[in-house]
PDB file of C-alpha atoms in Angstrom:
ATOM      1  CA  MET A   1       0.454  27.585  16.481  1.00 22.00           C
ATOM      2  CA  ALA A   2      -0.312  31.508  13.766  1.00 25.00           C
ATOM      3  CA  PHE A   3       0.490  30.326  10.151  1.00 21.00           C
ATOM      4  CA  LEU A   4       1.149  34.155   8.532  1.00 26.00           C
ATOM      5  CA  ASN A   5       1.548  31.924   4.952  1.00 33.00           C
ATOM      6  CA  THR A   6       2.847  28.975   3.095  1.00 33.00           C
ATOM      7  CA  ARG A   7       6.726  30.536   3.642  1.00 37.00           C
ATOM      8  CA  THR A   8       6.790  31.013   6.438  1.00 35.00           C
ATOM      9  CA  ALA A   9       5.260  27.799   8.226  1.00 37.00           C
ATOM     10  CA  PHE A  10       7.437  25.950   6.439  1.00 37.00           C
ATOM     11  CA  ARG A  11      10.255  28.371   7.754  1.00 38.00           C
ATOM     12  CA  ILE A  12       8.965  27.930  11.345  1.00 35.00           C
ATOM     13  CA  GLY A  13       7.539  24.467  10.918  1.00 43.00           C
ATOM     14  CA  ILE A  14      10.940  23.517   9.956  1.00 43.00           C
ATOM     15  CA  LEU A  15      13.091  24.488  12.670  1.00 39.00           C
ATOM     16  CA  ALA A  16      10.056  23.300  15.160  1.00 38.00           C
ATOM     17  CA  ALA A  17      10.350  19.842  13.814  1.00 37.00           C
ATOM     18  CA  THR A  18      13.437  19.260  13.900  1.00 35.00           C
ATOM     19  CA  SER A  19      14.876  21.386  17.519  1.00 33.00           C
ATOM     20  CA  LEU A  20      11.973  20.373  19.743  1.00 29.00           C
ATOM     21  CA  LEU A  21      12.375  16.585  19.441  1.00 29.00           C
ATOM     22  CA  ILE A  22      13.643  16.355  22.755  1.00 27.00           C
ATOM     23  CA  SER A  23      15.100  12.569  23.406  1.00 31.00           C
ATOM     24  CA  CYS A  24      14.208  10.322  25.985  1.00 31.00           C
ATOM     25  CA  ALA A  25      16.983   8.700  24.854  1.00 35.00           C
ATOM     26  CA  GLN A  26      19.719   7.421  27.563  1.00 38.00           C
ATOM     27  CA  THR A  27      17.105   7.594  30.357  1.00 36.00           C
ATOM     28  CA  ALA A  28      16.304   5.227  32.771  1.00 39.00           C
ATOM     29  CA  LYS A  29      12.294   3.517  31.820  1.00 41.00           C
ATOM     30  CA  ASN A  30      10.350   0.547  33.031  1.00 43.00           C
ATOM     31  CA  GLU A  31      10.468  -3.110  31.970  1.00 48.00           C
ATOM     32  CA  LEU A  32       8.706  -3.119  29.028  1.00 63.00           C
ATOM     33  CA  PRO A  33      10.318  -4.634  26.172  1.00 76.00           C
ATOM     34  CA  LEU A  34      11.193  -2.252  23.874  1.00 80.00           C
ATOM     35  CA  LEU A  35       9.176  -1.174  21.846  1.00 79.00           C
ATOM     36  CA  GLN A  36       5.943  -1.647  23.507  1.00 71.00           C
ATOM     37  CA  ARG A  37       6.613   0.702  25.658  1.00 71.00           C
ATOM     38  CA  VAL A  38       4.845   3.247  23.881  1.00 70.00           C
ATOM     39  CA  ASP A  39       2.625   1.117  22.248  1.00 86.00           C
ATOM     40  CA  THR A  40       4.713   0.382  19.113  1.00 94.00           C
ATOM     41  CA  LYS A  41       2.716  -1.063  15.496  1.00 96.00           C
ATOM     42  CA  GLN A  42       5.516  -0.725  13.020  1.00 97.00           C
ATOM     43  CA  VAL A  43       8.806  -1.115  12.547  1.00 97.00           C
ATOM     44  CA  VAL A  44      11.776  -1.239  10.262  1.00 98.00           C
ATOM     45  CA  VAL A  45      14.765  -3.850  11.150  1.00 98.00           C
ATOM     46  CA  VAL A  46      17.884  -3.171   9.500  1.00 98.00           C
ATOM     47  CA  VAL A  47      20.598  -5.771   9.479  1.00 98.00           C
ATOM     48  CA  SER A  48      23.278  -6.100   8.546  1.00 98.00           C
ATOM     49  CA  ASP A  49      26.767  -9.549   8.938  1.00 98.00           C
ATOM     50  CA  ASN A  50      29.121  -6.728  11.436  1.00 98.00           C
ATOM     51  CA  TRP A  51      29.591  -3.916  13.079  1.00 98.00           C
ATOM     52  CA  ASP A  52      31.880  -3.376   9.658  1.00 98.00           C
ATOM     53  CA  ALA A  53      29.469  -3.863   6.743  1.00 98.00           C
ATOM     54  CA  THR A  54      28.614  -1.311   4.528  1.00 98.00           C
ATOM     55  CA  THR A  55      25.230  -3.317   3.176  1.00 98.00           C
ATOM     56  CA  ALA A  56      22.526  -4.908   5.305  1.00 98.00           C
ATOM     57  CA  THR A  57      18.651  -6.115   4.881  1.00 98.00           C
ATOM     58  CA  LEU A  58      15.834  -3.906   5.774  1.00 98.00           C
ATOM     59  CA  GLN A  59      12.769  -5.842   6.321  1.00 98.00           C
ATOM     60  CA  LYS A  60       9.690  -3.797   7.384  1.00 98.00           C
ATOM     61  CA  PHE A  61       7.470  -6.047  10.552  1.00 97.00           C
ATOM     62  CA  GLU A  62       3.755  -4.986  11.783  1.00 97.00           C
ATOM     63  CA  TRP A  63       2.382  -5.947  15.132  1.00 95.00           C
ATOM     64  CA  ARG A  64      -0.917  -8.225  15.369  1.00 93.00           C
ATOM     65  CA  ASP A  65      -3.150 -10.492  16.306  1.00 92.00           C
ATOM     66  CA  ASP A  66      -0.261 -10.197  20.024  1.00 90.00           C
ATOM     67  CA  SER A  67       2.576 -11.487  17.202  1.00 93.00           C
ATOM     68  CA  TRP A  68       5.164  -9.662  14.781  1.00 95.00           C
ATOM     69  CA  HIS A  69       4.580 -10.266  11.336  1.00 96.00           C
ATOM     70  CA  GLU A  70       6.232  -9.461   8.027  1.00 97.00           C
ATOM     71  CA  VAL A  71       4.682  -6.835   4.903  1.00 96.00           C
ATOM     72  CA  ASP A  72       7.084  -8.018   2.944  1.00 92.00           C
ATOM     73  CA  HIS A  73      10.693  -9.368   2.138  1.00 94.00           C
ATOM     74  CA  ALA A  74      14.032  -7.797   2.393  1.00 97.00           C
ATOM     75  CA  PHE A  75      15.407  -5.840   0.345  1.00 98.00           C
ATOM     76  CA  PRO A  76      19.860  -4.443  -0.049  1.00 98.00           C
ATOM     77  CA  VAL A  77      20.010  -1.098   1.711  1.00 98.00           C
ATOM     78  CA  ASN A  78      23.515   1.147   2.053  1.00 98.00           C
ATOM     79  CA  LEU A  79      24.175   1.852   5.060  1.00 98.00           C
ATOM     80  CA  GLY A  80      27.774   4.181   6.441  1.00 98.00           C
ATOM     81  CA  ARG A  81      30.868   3.743   4.986  1.00 98.00           C
ATOM     82  CA  THR A  82      32.226   2.354   7.971  1.00 98.00           C
ATOM     83  CA  GLY A  83      29.548  -0.311   9.424  1.00 98.00           C
ATOM     84  CA  LEU A  84      27.649   1.064  11.859  1.00 98.00           C
ATOM     85  CA  ALA A  85      28.089   2.026  15.771  1.00 98.00           C
ATOM     86  CA  TRP A  86      25.941   2.991  18.703  1.00 98.00           C
ATOM     87  CA  GLY A  87      23.925   5.688  17.958  1.00 98.00           C
ATOM     88  CA  LEU A  88      21.886   8.246  20.077  1.00 97.00           C
ATOM     89  CA  GLY A  89      18.091   7.055  20.498  1.00 96.00           C
ATOM     90  CA  LEU A  90      15.758   5.279  22.389  1.00 94.00           C
ATOM     91  CA  HIS A  91      17.641   2.756  23.921  1.00 94.00           C
ATOM     92  CA  SER A  92      20.086   2.531  27.235  1.00 92.00           C
ATOM     93  CA  ALA A  93      23.335   3.506  26.889  1.00 94.00           C
ATOM     94  CA  GLN A  94      25.263   0.900  25.852  1.00 95.00           C
ATOM     95  CA  SER A  95      29.060  -0.796  25.590  1.00 96.00           C
ATOM     96  CA  GLY A  96      31.830  -0.131  22.716  1.00 96.00           C
ATOM     97  CA  TYR A  97      32.469   2.795  20.255  1.00 98.00           C
ATOM     98  CA  TYR A  98      29.236   5.804  19.748  1.00 98.00           C
ATOM     99  CA  LYS A  99      29.052   7.475  16.155  1.00 98.00           C
ATOM    100  CA  GLN A 100      31.365  10.534  15.783  1.00 98.00           C
ATOM    101  CA  GLU A 101      30.879  13.090  13.226  1.00 98.00           C
ATOM    102  CA  GLY A 102      31.775  12.450  10.449  1.00 97.00           C
ATOM    103  CA  ASP A 103      33.448   8.589  11.018  1.00 98.00           C
ATOM    104  CA  GLY A 104      30.803   8.046   8.382  1.00 98.00           C
ATOM    105  CA  LYS A 105      29.013   5.660  10.816  1.00 98.00           C
ATOM    106  CA  ALA A 106      25.398   4.536  10.718  1.00 98.00           C
ATOM    107  CA  THR A 107      23.496   4.718  13.464  1.00 98.00           C
ATOM    108  CA  ALA A 108      22.563   1.543  15.533  1.00 98.00           C
ATOM    109  CA  GLY A 109      19.752   1.068  18.115  1.00 97.00           C
ATOM    110  CA  VAL A 110      16.290   1.819  18.525  1.00 97.00           C
ATOM    111  CA  TYR A 111      14.705   5.049  16.644  1.00 97.00           C
ATOM    112  CA  ASP A 112      11.519   7.190  15.911  1.00 96.00           C
ATOM    113  CA  LEU A 113      10.778   7.736  12.741  1.00 97.00           C
ATOM    114  CA  THR A 114       8.141  11.215  12.439  1.00 96.00           C
ATOM    115  CA  GLN A 115       8.959  13.599   9.757  1.00 97.00           C
ATOM    116  CA  SER A 116       9.939  13.106   5.825  1.00 98.00           C
ATOM    117  CA  PHE A 117      11.374  15.132   3.541  1.00 98.00           C
ATOM    118  CA  GLY A 118      12.311  15.510  -0.461  1.00 98.00           C
ATOM    119  CA  TYR A 119      11.962  17.634  -2.968  1.00 98.00           C
ATOM    120  CA  LEU A 120       9.164  16.939  -4.660  1.00 97.00           C
ATOM    121  CA  PRO A 121       5.311  19.676  -2.941  1.00 98.00           C
ATOM    122  CA  ASN A 122       4.173  16.153  -1.984  1.00 96.00           C
ATOM    123  CA  ILE A 123       4.407  12.570  -1.925  1.00 97.00           C
ATOM    124  CA  ASP A 124       2.032   9.719  -0.737  1.00 96.00           C
ATOM    125  CA  SER A 125       2.708   9.424   2.826  1.00 98.00           C
ATOM    126  CA  ALA A 126       0.974   9.961   5.889  1.00 98.00           C
ATOM    127  CA  MET A 127       4.234  10.398   7.767  1.00 98.00           C
ATOM    128  CA  ASP A 128       4.830  15.296   8.171  1.00 98.00           C
ATOM    129  CA  TYR A 129       6.328  15.832   5.500  1.00 98.00           C
ATOM    130  CA  ARG A 130       9.457  18.769   4.692  1.00 98.00           C
ATOM    131  CA  PRO A 131      10.065  20.408   1.379  1.00 98.00           C
ATOM    132  CA  MET A 132      12.592  20.935   0.671  1.00 98.00           C
ATOM    133  CA  SER A 133      14.949  24.236  -1.113  1.00 98.00           C
ATOM    134  CA  ALA A 134      17.076  25.077  -1.631  1.00 98.00           C
ATOM    135  CA  SER A 135      18.028  27.695   1.079  1.00 98.00           C
ATOM    136  CA  ASN A 136      17.629  24.355   3.432  1.00 98.00           C
ATOM    137  CA  TYR A 137      20.355  23.127   4.873  1.00 98.00           C
ATOM    138  CA  CYS A 138      21.369  20.026   7.276  1.00 98.00           C
ATOM    139  CA  ILE A 139      24.259  21.421  10.377  1.00 98.00           C
ATOM    140  CA  ASP A 140      26.655  18.579  10.275  1.00 98.00           C
ATOM    141  CA  VAL A 141      29.062  21.653  11.567  1.00 97.00           C
ATOM    142  CA  ASN A 142      30.371  20.722  14.888  1.00 97.00           C
ATOM    143  CA  GLY A 143      30.198  24.180  18.027  1.00 97.00           C
ATOM    144  CA  SER A 144      26.862  25.260  16.229  1.00 98.00           C
ATOM    145  CA  PRO A 145      23.548  26.139  17.859  1.00 97.00           C
ATOM    146  CA  LEU A 146      21.894  25.187  15.021  1.00 98.00           C
ATOM    147  CA  TYR A 147      23.909  21.213  14.813  1.00 98.00           C
ATOM    148  CA  ASN A 148      21.929  18.750  14.000  1.00 98.00           C
ATOM    149  CA  GLN A 149      19.129  20.508  12.480  1.00 98.00           C
ATOM    150  CA  ILE A 150      17.106  21.732   9.308  1.00 98.00           C
ATOM    151  CA  VAL A 151      16.936  25.357   8.444  1.00 98.00           C
ATOM    152  CA  ASP A 152      16.535  27.464   6.307  1.00 98.00           C
ATOM    153  CA  GLU A 153      19.242  30.165   5.149  1.00 98.00           C
ATOM    154  CA  GLU A 154      17.005  32.343   4.105  1.00 97.00           C
ATOM    155  CA  LEU A 155      15.503  32.440   7.981  1.00 98.00           C
ATOM    156  CA  VAL A 156      19.227  32.622   9.951  1.00 98.00           C
ATOM    157  CA  GLY A 157      21.596  33.889   7.773  1.00 98.00           C
ATOM    158  CA  LYS A 158      24.635  33.175   5.496  1.00 97.00           C
ATOM    159  CA  GLU A 159      26.493  32.465   7.799  1.00 97.00           C
ATOM    160  CA  ALA A 160      25.067  29.888   9.450  1.00 97.00           C
ATOM    161  CA  VAL A 161      25.176  27.517   6.917  1.00 97.00           C
ATOM    162  CA  LYS A 162      28.158  28.509   4.994  1.00 94.00           C
ATOM    163  CA  ASP A 163      30.178  25.979   6.729  1.00 95.00           C
ATOM    164  CA  SER A 164      27.310  22.857   5.839  1.00 97.00           C
ATOM    165  CA  THR A 165      27.966  19.710   4.376  1.00 96.00           C
ATOM    166  CA  GLU A 166      24.381  19.337   3.736  1.00 97.00           C
ATOM    167  CA  PRO A 167      22.520  20.386   1.834  1.00 98.00           C
ATOM    168  CA  MET A 168      19.633  19.908   1.204  1.00 98.00           C
ATOM    169  CA  ARG A 169      18.774  20.406  -1.977  1.00 98.00           C
ATOM    170  CA  ARG A 170      21.071  18.603  -3.392  1.00 98.00           C
ATOM    171  CA  ASP A 171      19.594  18.775  -6.690  1.00 98.00           C
ATOM    172  CA  ILE A 172      20.432  22.100  -7.353  1.00 98.00           C
ATOM    173  CA  HIS A 173      24.182  22.089  -5.307  1.00 97.00           C
ATOM    174  CA  ASN A 174      25.426  18.841  -5.768  1.00 96.00           C
ATOM    175  CA  ASP A 175      25.400  18.023  -9.437  1.00 95.00           C
ATOM    176  CA  ASN A 176      21.934  17.571 -10.152  1.00 97.00           C
ATOM    177  CA  GLN A 177      22.227  14.360  -7.180  1.00 97.00           C
ATOM    178  CA  THR A 178      18.991  12.753  -6.717  1.00 98.00           C
ATOM    179  CA  ILE A 179      18.951  11.188  -2.893  1.00 98.00           C
ATOM    180  CA  TYR A 180      18.094  12.975  -0.892  1.00 98.00           C
ATOM    181  CA  LYS A 181      14.594  13.070  -3.808  1.00 98.00           C
ATOM    182  CA  LYS A 182      12.481  11.707  -0.843  1.00 98.00           C
ATOM    183  CA  GLY A 183      13.746  10.152   2.416  1.00 98.00           C
ATOM    184  CA  ILE A 184      13.100  10.213   6.082  1.00 98.00           C
ATOM    185  CA  VAL A 185      14.662  11.882   8.649  1.00 98.00           C
ATOM    186  CA  VAL A 186      16.121   9.192  11.435  1.00 98.00           C
ATOM    187  CA  ASP A 187      15.442  10.694  15.075  1.00 98.00           C
ATOM    188  CA  HIS A 188      19.215  10.452  16.457  1.00 98.00           C
ATOM    189  CA  ASN A 189      20.426  12.772  19.205  1.00 98.00           C
ATOM    190  CA  VAL A 190      18.019  15.218  18.517  1.00 93.00           C
ATOM    191  CA  ALA A 191      19.123  16.701  21.616  1.00 97.00           C
ATOM    192  CA  ASN A 192      21.347  17.504  19.717  1.00 98.00           C
ATOM    193  CA  ILE A 193      24.292  17.294  20.742  1.00 98.00           C
ATOM    194  CA  SER A 194      27.665  18.184  19.288  1.00 98.00           C
ATOM    195  CA  GLY A 195      29.701  16.221  17.748  1.00 98.00           C
ATOM    196  CA  GLN A 196      27.760  13.051  18.531  1.00 98.00           C
ATOM    197  CA  GLY A 197      26.811  12.920  14.403  1.00 98.00           C
ATOM    198  CA  SER A 198      23.835  14.450  12.549  1.00 98.00           C
ATOM    199  CA  CYS A 199      21.694  14.505   9.691  1.00 98.00           C
ATOM    200  CA  ILE A 200      21.048  11.189  10.192  1.00 98.00           C
ATOM    201  CA  PHE A 201      18.951   9.861   7.025  1.00 98.00           C
ATOM    202  CA  MET A 202      17.313   6.696   5.323  1.00 98.00           C
ATOM    203  CA  HIS A 203      17.534   8.148   1.790  1.00 98.00           C
ATOM    204  CA  LEU A 204      17.983   6.818  -1.862  1.00 98.00           C
ATOM    205  CA  TRP A 205      20.994   5.678  -3.278  1.00 98.00           C
ATOM    206  CA  PHE A 206      23.475   5.286  -6.033  1.00 98.00           C
ATOM    207  CA  GLY A 207      23.686   2.356  -6.179  1.00 98.00           C
ATOM    208  CA  GLU A 208      23.361  -0.737  -5.062  1.00 97.00           C
ATOM    209  CA  GLY A 209      26.782  -1.038  -2.663  1.00 98.00           C
ATOM    210  CA  VAL A 210      27.487   2.096  -2.334  1.00 98.00           C
ATOM    211  CA  PRO A 211      28.192   3.652   0.884  1.00 98.00           C
ATOM    212  CA  THR A 212      27.122   6.810   2.663  1.00 98.00           C
ATOM    213  CA  ALA A 213      28.199   9.018   4.491  1.00 97.00           C
ATOM    214  CA  GLY A 214      26.540   6.928   7.462  1.00 98.00           C
ATOM    215  CA  CYS A 215      22.988   6.469   6.603  1.00 98.00           C
ATOM    216  CA  THR A 216      20.876   4.675   5.650  1.00 98.00           C
ATOM    217  CA  ALA A 217      20.139   3.923   1.684  1.00 98.00           C
ATOM    218  CA  MET A 218      17.539   1.641  -0.779  1.00 98.00           C
ATOM    219  CA  ALA A 219      15.993   2.047  -4.118  1.00 98.00           C
ATOM    220  CA  GLU A 220      13.702   4.583  -5.291  1.00 98.00           C
ATOM    221  CA  PRO A 221      10.111   1.896  -5.602  1.00 98.00           C
ATOM    222  CA  ASN A 222      11.249   0.516  -1.653  1.00 98.00           C
ATOM    223  CA  MET A 223      11.207   4.123  -0.921  1.00 98.00           C
ATOM    224  CA  ASP A 224       7.926   4.853  -2.338  1.00 98.00           C
ATOM    225  CA  ALA A 225       6.974   1.432  -0.194  1.00 98.00           C
ATOM    226  CA  LEU A 226       8.271   2.173   2.601  1.00 98.00           C
ATOM    227  CA  LEU A 227       6.831   6.120   3.044  1.00 98.00           C
ATOM    228  CA  ALA A 228       3.338   4.946   2.043  1.00 98.00           C
ATOM    229  CA  TRP A 229       3.619   1.763   4.770  1.00 98.00           C
ATOM    230  CA  LEU A 230       4.886   4.419   7.469  1.00 98.00           C
ATOM    231  CA  LYS A 231       1.350   5.287  10.123  1.00 98.00           C
ATOM    232  CA  PRO A 232       2.628   8.898  12.580  1.00 97.00           C
ATOM    233  CA  ALA A 233      -0.537   6.555  14.549  1.00 96.00           C
ATOM    234  CA  LEU A 234       0.712   3.109  14.707  1.00 96.00           C
ATOM    235  CA  ASN A 235       3.954   4.789  16.593  1.00 95.00           C
ATOM    236  CA  PRO A 236       6.999   3.319  13.307  1.00 97.00           C
ATOM    237  CA  ARG A 237      10.756   3.163  14.914  1.00 97.00           C
ATOM    238  CA  TYR A 238      13.523   2.897  13.395  1.00 98.00           C
ATOM    239  CA  VAL A 239      16.323  -0.025  14.140  1.00 98.00           C
ATOM    240  CA  ALA A 240      19.479  -1.299  13.137  1.00 98.00           C
ATOM    241  CA  LEU A 241      21.889  -3.622  14.246  1.00 98.00           C
ATOM    242  CA  PRO A 242      24.174  -6.470  13.150  1.00 98.00           C
ATOM    243  CA  LYS A 243      22.424  -9.941  13.606  1.00 98.00           C
ATOM    244  CA  ALA A 244      24.688 -10.918  16.545  1.00 98.00           C
ATOM    245  CA  GLU A 245      23.642  -8.309  18.668  1.00 98.00           C
ATOM    246  CA  TYR A 246      20.118  -8.616  17.266  1.00 98.00           C
ATOM    247  CA  ALA A 247      20.118 -11.601  18.208  1.00 97.00           C
ATOM    248  CA  LYS A 248      21.685 -10.771  21.827  1.00 96.00           C
ATOM    249  CA  LYS A 249      18.821  -7.889  22.350  1.00 95.00           C
ATOM    250  CA  GLN A 250      15.486  -9.704  20.477  1.00 95.00           C
ATOM    251  CA  GLN A 251      13.685 -10.839  23.388  1.00 93.00           C
ATOM    252  CA  ALA A 252      14.773  -7.100  25.603  1.00 91.00           C
ATOM    253  CA  TRP A 253      14.030  -5.773  22.446  1.00 94.00           C
ATOM    254  CA  GLY A 254      10.677  -7.006  21.851  1.00 93.00           C
ATOM    255  CA  LEU A 255      12.251  -7.422  17.833  1.00 95.00           C
ATOM    256  CA  PRO A 256      10.642  -9.410  16.295  1.00 96.00           C
ATOM    257  CA  LYS A 257      11.708 -13.215  15.027  1.00 95.00           C
ATOM    258  CA  LEU A 258      13.749 -12.809  11.838  1.00 94.00           C
ATOM    259  CA  PRO A 259      13.068 -14.609   8.450  1.00 86.00           C
TER     260      PRO A 259
END
């Protein structure tokens, strides 16, 4: 597309990046392990004790010499206030409860990581980065034609964002909250199906052990290291599962062996 100016490019880019990521979720795949189907060489692995746990550990792995290698030690993260549920990602349809809007569940499964966002003009990351402004919202309103999309109020109008509870500059709208200062979009429900869960991110936490509304939250130094490590050319993906489910899926999905 032609870029008219920086602000116009930003507005258009936010809409395009979120609305054009049409997923192959829930469609037939070949028989290769899931993480090998698009040559994934980086994976972020989040493992909880069980489906109801509100905390987990996160560990990074790289594919080298025909096997997965730990990048560093696991660190704690917070999950949704009611634990995990299957989401709409790259995995095939699963039996069990699927995330719904407002249920407080973080999303289990396998997802692409393609975009980052934050309050700063730029960050130390190769990821596609979108600086947020006071007029940016992620739409979590069931039935909205903009559901699960990050939009600019100045472009879509006040009426389109008036019921959203997800201003992307929470420091401006929510008493100086810093949780969205740096974040990564988890590509969940990228077909934007209303009611199936919206605005799923990795972002900064309020503190260790404090659950989220449905995201994965961590300390800022860990987020900085994660953003610096992720490389789009290596097709990074996010995997979140309870321990027992991870063990069941490990071989079929080509997941790293946990330490």
